[in-house]
Short mmCIF file of C-alpha atoms and ligand atoms in Angstrom, two decimals:
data_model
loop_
_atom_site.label_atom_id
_atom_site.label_comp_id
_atom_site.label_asym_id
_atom_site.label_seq_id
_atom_site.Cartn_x
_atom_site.Cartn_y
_atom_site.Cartn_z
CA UNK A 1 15.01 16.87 6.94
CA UNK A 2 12.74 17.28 10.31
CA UNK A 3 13.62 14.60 12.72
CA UNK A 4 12.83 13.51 16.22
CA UNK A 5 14.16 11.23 18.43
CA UNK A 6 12.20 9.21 21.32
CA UNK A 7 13.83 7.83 23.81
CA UNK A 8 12.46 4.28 25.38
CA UNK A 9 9.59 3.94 23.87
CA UNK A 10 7.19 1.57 25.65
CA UNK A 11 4.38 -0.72 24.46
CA UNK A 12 2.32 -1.27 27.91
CA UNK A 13 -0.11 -3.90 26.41
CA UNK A 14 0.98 -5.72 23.84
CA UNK A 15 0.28 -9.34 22.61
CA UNK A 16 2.88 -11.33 21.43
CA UNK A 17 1.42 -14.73 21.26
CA UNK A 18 3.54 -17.75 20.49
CA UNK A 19 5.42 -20.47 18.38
CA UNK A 20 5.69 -19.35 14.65
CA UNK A 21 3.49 -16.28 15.27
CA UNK A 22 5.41 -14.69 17.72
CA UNK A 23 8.36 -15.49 15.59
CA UNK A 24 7.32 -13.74 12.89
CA UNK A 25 5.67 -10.70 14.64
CA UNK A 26 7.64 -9.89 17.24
CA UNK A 27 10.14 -7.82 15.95
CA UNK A 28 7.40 -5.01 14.58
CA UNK A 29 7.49 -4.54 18.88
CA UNK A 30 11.16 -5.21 19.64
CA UNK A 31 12.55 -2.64 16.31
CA UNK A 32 10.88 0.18 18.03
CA UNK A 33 10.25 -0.18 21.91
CA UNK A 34 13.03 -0.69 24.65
CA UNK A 35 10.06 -2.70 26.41
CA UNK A 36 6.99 -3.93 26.53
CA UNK A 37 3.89 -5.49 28.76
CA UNK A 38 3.75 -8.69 27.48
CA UNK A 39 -0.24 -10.31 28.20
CA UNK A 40 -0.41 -13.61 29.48
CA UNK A 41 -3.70 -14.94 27.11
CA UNK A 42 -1.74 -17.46 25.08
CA UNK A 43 -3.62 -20.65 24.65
CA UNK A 44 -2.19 -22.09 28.03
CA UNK A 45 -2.44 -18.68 29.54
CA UNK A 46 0.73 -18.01 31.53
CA UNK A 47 -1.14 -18.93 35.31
CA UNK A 48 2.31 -19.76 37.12
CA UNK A 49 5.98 -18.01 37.30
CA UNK A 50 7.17 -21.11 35.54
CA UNK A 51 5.06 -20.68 32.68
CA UNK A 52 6.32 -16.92 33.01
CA UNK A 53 9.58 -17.71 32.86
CA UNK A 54 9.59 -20.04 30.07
CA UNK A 55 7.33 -17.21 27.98
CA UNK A 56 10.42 -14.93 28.58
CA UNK A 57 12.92 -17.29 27.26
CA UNK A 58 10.70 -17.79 24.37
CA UNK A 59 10.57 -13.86 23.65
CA UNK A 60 14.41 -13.40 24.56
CA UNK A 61 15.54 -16.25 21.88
CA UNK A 62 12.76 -14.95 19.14
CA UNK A 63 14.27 -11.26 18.22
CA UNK A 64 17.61 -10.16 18.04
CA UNK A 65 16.63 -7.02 19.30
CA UNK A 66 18.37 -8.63 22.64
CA UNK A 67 17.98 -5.43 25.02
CA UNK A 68 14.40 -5.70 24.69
CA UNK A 69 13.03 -5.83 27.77
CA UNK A 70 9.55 -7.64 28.04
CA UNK A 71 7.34 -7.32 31.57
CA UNK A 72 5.45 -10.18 32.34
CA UNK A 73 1.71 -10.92 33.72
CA UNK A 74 0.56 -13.37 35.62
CA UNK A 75 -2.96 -14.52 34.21
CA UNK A 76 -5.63 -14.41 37.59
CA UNK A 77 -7.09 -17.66 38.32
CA UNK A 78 -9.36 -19.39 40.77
CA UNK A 79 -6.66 -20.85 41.97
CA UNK A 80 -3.90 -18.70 42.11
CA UNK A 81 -2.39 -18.44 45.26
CA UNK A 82 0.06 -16.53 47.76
CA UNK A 83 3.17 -18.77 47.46
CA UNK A 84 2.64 -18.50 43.75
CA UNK A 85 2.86 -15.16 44.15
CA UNK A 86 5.51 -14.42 46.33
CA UNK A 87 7.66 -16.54 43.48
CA UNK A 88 6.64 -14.14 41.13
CA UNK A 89 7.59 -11.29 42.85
CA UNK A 90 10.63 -13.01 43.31
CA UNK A 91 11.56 -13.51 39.79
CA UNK A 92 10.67 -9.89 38.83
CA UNK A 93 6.92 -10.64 37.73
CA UNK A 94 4.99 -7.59 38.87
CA UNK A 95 1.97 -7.19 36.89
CA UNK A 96 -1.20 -9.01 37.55
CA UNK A 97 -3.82 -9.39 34.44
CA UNK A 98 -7.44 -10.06 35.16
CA UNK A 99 -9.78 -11.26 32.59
CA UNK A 100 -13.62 -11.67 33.42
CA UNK A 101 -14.35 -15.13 32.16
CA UNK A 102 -15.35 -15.25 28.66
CA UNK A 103 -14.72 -11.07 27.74
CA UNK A 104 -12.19 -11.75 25.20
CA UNK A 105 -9.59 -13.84 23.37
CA UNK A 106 -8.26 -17.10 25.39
CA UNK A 107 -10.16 -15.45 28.80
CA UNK A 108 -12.17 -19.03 29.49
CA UNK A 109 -9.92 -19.25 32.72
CA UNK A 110 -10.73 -15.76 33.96
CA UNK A 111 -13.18 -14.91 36.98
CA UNK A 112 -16.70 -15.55 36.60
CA UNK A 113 -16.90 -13.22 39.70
CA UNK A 114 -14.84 -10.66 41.19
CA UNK A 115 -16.00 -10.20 44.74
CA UNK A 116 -15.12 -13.41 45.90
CA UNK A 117 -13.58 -13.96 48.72
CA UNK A 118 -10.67 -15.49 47.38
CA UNK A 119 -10.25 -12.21 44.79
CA UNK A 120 -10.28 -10.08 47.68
CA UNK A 121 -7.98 -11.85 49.22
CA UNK A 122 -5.13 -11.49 45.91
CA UNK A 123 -5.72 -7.77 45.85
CA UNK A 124 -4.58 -7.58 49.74
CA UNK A 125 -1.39 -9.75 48.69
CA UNK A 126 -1.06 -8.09 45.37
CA UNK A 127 -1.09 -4.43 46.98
CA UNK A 128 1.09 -5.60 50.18
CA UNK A 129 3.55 -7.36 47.82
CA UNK A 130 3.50 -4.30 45.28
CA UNK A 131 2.04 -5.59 42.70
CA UNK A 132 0.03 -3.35 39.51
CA UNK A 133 -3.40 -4.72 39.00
CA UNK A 134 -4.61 -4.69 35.27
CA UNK A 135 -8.06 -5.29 34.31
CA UNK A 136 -9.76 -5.90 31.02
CA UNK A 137 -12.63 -3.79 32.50
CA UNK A 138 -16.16 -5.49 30.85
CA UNK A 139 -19.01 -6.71 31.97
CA UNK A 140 -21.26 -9.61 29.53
CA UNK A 141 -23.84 -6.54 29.25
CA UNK A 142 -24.80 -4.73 26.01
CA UNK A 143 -21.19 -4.73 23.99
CA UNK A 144 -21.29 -0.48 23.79
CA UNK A 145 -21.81 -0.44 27.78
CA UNK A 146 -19.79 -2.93 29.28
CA UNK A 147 -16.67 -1.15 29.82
CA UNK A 148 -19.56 1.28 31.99
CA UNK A 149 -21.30 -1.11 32.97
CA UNK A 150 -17.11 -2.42 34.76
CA UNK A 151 -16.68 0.80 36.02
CA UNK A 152 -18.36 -0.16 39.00
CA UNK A 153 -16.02 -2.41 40.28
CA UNK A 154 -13.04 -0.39 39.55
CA UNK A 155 -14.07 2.13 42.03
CA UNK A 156 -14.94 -0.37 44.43
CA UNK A 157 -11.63 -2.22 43.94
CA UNK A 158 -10.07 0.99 44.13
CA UNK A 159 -11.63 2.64 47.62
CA UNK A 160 -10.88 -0.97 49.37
CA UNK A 161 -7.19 -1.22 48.03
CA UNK A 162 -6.28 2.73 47.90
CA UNK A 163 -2.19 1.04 47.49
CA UNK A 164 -2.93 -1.04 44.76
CA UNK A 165 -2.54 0.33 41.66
CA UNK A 166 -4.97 -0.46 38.47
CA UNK A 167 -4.90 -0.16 35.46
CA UNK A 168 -8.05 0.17 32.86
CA UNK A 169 -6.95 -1.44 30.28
CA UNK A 170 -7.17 -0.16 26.34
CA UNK A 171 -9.75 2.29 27.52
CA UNK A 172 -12.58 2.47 25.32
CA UNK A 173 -15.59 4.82 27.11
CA UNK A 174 -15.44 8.55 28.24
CA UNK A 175 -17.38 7.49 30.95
CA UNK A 176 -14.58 6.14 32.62
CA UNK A 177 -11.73 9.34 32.62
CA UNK A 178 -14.20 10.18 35.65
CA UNK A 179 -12.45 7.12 37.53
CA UNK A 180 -9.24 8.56 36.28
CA UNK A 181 -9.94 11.91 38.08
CA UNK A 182 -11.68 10.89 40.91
CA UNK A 183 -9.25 7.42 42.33
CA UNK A 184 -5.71 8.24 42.57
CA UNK A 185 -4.78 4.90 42.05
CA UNK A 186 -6.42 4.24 38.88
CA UNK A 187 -4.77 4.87 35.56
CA UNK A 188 -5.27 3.26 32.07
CA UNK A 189 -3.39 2.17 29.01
CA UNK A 190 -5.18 3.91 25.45
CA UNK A 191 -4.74 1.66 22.32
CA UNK A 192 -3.96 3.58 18.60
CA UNK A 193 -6.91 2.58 17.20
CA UNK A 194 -9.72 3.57 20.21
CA UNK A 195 -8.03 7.19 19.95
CA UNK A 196 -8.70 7.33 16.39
CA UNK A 197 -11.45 5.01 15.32
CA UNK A 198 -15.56 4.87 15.65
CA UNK A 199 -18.04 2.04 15.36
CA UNK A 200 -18.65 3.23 11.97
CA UNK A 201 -14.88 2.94 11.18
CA UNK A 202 -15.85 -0.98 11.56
CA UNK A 203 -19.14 -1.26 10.09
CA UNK A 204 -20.27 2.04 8.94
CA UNK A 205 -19.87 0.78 5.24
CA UNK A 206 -18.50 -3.12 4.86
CA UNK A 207 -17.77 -4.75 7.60
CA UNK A 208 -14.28 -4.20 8.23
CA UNK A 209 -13.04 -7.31 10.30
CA UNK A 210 -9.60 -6.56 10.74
CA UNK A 211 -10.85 -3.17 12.99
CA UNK A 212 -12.91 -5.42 15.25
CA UNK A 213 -11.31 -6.16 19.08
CA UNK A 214 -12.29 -6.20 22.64
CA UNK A 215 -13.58 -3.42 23.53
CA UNK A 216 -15.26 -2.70 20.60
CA UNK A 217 -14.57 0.80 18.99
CA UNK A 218 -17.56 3.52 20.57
CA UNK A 219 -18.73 6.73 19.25
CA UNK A 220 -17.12 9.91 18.03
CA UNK A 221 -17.29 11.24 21.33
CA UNK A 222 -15.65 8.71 23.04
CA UNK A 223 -12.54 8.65 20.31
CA UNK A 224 -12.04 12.44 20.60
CA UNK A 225 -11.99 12.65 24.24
CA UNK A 226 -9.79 9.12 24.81
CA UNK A 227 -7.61 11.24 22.23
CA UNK A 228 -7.53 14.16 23.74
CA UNK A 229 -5.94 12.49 26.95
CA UNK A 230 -3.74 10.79 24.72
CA UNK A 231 -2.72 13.72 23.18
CA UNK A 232 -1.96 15.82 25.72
CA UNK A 233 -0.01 13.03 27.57
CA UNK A 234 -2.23 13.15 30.71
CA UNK A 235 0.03 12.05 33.60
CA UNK A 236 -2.38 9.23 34.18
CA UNK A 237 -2.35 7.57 31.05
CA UNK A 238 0.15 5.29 29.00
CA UNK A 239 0.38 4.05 25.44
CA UNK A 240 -0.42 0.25 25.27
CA UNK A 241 -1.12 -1.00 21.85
CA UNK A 242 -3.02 -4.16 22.43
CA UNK A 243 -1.71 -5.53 19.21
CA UNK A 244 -3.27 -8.02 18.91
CA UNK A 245 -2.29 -10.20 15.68
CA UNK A 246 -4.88 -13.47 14.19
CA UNK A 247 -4.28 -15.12 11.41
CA UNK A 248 -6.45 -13.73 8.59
CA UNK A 249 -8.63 -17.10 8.04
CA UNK A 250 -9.53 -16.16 11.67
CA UNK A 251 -10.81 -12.51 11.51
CA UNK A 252 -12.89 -13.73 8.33
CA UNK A 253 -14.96 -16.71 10.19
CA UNK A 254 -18.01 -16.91 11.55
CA UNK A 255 -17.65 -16.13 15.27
CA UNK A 256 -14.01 -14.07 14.16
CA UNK A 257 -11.50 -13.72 16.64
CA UNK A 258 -11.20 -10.02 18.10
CA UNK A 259 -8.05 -8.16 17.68
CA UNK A 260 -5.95 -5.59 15.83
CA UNK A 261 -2.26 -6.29 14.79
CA UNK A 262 -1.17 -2.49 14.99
CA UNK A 263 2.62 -2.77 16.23
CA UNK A 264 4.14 -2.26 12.27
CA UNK A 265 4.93 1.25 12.41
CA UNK A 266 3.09 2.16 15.38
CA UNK A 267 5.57 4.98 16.44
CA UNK A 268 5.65 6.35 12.91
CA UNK A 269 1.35 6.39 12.96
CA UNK A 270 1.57 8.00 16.49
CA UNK A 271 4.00 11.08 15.50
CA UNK A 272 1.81 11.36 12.87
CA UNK A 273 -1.20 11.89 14.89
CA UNK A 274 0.62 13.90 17.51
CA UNK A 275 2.06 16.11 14.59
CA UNK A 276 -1.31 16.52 12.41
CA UNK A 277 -2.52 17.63 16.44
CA UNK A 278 0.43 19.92 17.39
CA UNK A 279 1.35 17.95 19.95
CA UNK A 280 4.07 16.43 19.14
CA UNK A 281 6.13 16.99 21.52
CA UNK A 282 3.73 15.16 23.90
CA UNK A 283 4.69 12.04 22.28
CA UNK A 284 7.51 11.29 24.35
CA UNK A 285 5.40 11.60 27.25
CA UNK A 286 2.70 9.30 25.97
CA UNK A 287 4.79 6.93 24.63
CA UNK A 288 7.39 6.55 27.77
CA UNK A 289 7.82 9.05 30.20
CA UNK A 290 4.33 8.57 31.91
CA UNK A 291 4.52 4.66 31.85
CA UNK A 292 8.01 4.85 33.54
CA UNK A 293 6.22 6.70 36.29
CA UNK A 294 2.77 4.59 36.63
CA UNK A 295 4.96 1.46 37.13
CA UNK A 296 8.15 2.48 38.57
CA UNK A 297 10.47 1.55 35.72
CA UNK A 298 14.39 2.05 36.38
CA UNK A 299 15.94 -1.15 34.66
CA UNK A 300 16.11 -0.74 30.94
CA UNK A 301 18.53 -0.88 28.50
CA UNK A 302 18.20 2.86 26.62
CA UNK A 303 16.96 2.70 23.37
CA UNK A 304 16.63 5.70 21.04
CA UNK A 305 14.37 5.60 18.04
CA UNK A 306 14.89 8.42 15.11
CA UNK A 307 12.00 9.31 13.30
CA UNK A 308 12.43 11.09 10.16
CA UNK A 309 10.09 13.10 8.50
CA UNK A 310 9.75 11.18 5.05
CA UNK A 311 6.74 8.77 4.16
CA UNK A 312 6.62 5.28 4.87
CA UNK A 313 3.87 2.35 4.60
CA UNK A 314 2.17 0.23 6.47
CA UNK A 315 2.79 -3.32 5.41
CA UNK A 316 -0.54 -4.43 3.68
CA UNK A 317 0.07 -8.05 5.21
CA UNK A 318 2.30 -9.99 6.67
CA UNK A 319 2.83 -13.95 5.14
CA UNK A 320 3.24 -16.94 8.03
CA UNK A 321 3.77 -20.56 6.69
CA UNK A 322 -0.06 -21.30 6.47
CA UNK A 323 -2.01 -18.21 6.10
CA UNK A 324 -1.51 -13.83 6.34
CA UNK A 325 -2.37 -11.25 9.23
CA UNK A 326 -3.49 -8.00 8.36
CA UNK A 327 -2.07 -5.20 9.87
CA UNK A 328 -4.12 -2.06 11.72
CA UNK A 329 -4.31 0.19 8.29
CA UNK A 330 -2.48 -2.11 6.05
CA UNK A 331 -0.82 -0.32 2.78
CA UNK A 332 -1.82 3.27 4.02
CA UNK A 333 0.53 6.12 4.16
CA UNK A 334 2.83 8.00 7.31
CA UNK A 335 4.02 11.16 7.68
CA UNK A 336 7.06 9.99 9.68
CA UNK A 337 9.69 6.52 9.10
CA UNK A 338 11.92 5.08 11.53
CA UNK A 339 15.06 5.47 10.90
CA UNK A 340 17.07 3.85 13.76
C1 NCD B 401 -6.96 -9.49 22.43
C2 NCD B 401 -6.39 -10.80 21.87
O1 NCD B 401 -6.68 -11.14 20.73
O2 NCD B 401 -5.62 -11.45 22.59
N1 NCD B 401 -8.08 -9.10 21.62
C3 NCD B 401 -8.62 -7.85 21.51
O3 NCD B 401 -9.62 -7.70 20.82
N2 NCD B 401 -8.10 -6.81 22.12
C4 NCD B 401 -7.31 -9.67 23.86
C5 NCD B 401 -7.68 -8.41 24.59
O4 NCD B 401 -6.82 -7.62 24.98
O5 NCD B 401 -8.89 -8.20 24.79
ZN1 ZN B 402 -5.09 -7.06 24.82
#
């Protein structure tokens, strides 16, 4: 039977909340990926190495998948500071995450403003210490342009720190592989679900709330050309899931949460993609070899996942003490199952 093996696979945005969620999602992440970037928008957002550390003692005693290695962000703040960063540094913290106030789940303690004097100042700290930059790039304009509408400021941010690099996160809008092309410090993590679903994917029949998240899915031609990046492993890009798991009660509401719980099976969905493509053997690429490049990764513990080719299916939920989450594509078929 076909079979492929990826080595190190990495999950470069990935939500893995807290308490008895994160115990009974995280190890959908830590089954398949040697590591992962672990966001900081837990409901006291992780603002200070201590809460850092504590979030990595929480991950480290929740799976048994003990070699998983989990890199931490440090949610940006009004008042974040130099000293607080310098700890960080210190105890291997080297990703920043900012959230403009209000864009997206648990982001009330983002910036209401970017250019501020005191922002400027972190970016000269965060590029002299080393640091990677990554934005959740949208404005509060019209929900299909404010990814665009961002774009702005990532080239600014990029000309005045040229050392600094950023990252767009979960890019969502063609309009911004220009900034890929044209800043050479700007890269960007592309999500499973913006390389494959539309608007109409969401609410082109029913309204699907389990497909909607921050940034919302865009238009045919955004999916096909954020895929064909993906694809074709463009040196510039790196797979970050932004799974993004809510309990079911939550997508349903009034005012739902955004978010898409896609880690179940994710490697098994992308091989198929990549296969039904031809390209997969630009998976390994996508799925590590870039990311260990953008962000200077050295330290992990090898993993090797084996993929067979043999159907498998997505979970079609997953049951916590007091209520479900729906996975990304619950009950639907793959080409490919994990074997080790
Ligand atoms: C994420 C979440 O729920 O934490 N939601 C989402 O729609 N992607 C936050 C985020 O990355 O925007
Ligand atoms: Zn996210």
């Amino acid at each position: 039977m076909k079979e492929i093996v990826l080595k190190d696979p990495l999950d470069m945005h990935l939500h893995l909340r807290e308490g008895e969620m994160l115990k009974n999602i995280i190890e959908y992440t830590t089954s398949q990926f040697a590591g992962a970037v672990v966001m900081p928008n837990l409901n006291i957002p992780i603002t200070t190495t201590e809460l850092a550390l504590q979030y990595r003692e929480e991950i480290a005693s929740g799976s048994k998948y003990k070699r998983f290695k989990p890199f931490l962000t440090l949610y940006i703040t009004e008042s974040m500071n130099e000293e607080e960063l310098k700890h960080a540094r210190s105890k291997g913290v080297k990703i920043l995450k900012l959230y403009p106030k209000g864009a997206t789940t648990n982001s009330q303690d983002g910036l209401n403003e970017i250019f501020t004097p005191h922002m400027l100042k972190i970016c000269q700290i965060a590029q002299d210490m080393g640091f990677i930059l990554s934005i959740h790039g949208e404005t509060n304009g019209f929900s299909l342009d404010r990814e665009y509408e961002f774009g702005k400021i990532f080239a600014k941010l990029a000309q005045d720190f040229p050392k600094l690099k950023i990252i767009i996160e979960h890019m969502s809008d063609h309009r911004s592989i220009e900034l890929l092309e044209t800043y050479p410090n700007i890269y960007a993590t592309l999500t499973l679900h913006h390389i494959t679903m539309t608007l109409d994917d969401m609410l082109g029949g029913g309204l699907k709330a389990h497909r909607f998240c921050k940034p919302i899915l865009k238009t045919p031609k955004d999916r096909d050309m954020l895929l064909d990046l993906a694809i074709n492993a463009h040196p510039k890009v790196s797979f970050g899931s932004d799974s993004a798991p809510h309990l079911e009660k939550n997508k349903l509401k009034d005012n739902a949460s955004a978010g898409i719980f896609s880690a179940p099976m994710i490697l098994c969905a992308l091989a198929t993609l990549f296969e039904k493509h031809n390209k997969l053997e630009n998976l390994q690429a996508f799925i590590s070899d870039n990311a260990k490049k953008i962000y200077n990764i050295n330290d992990l513990d090898p993993k090797e996942v084996r993929l067979q080719k043999k159907h498998c299916w997505v979970p079609s939920q997953i049951k916590l003490i007091q209520n479900n989450i729906i996975p990304f594509n619950a009950g639907s078929l793959l080409e490919w199952t994990q074997i080790i």
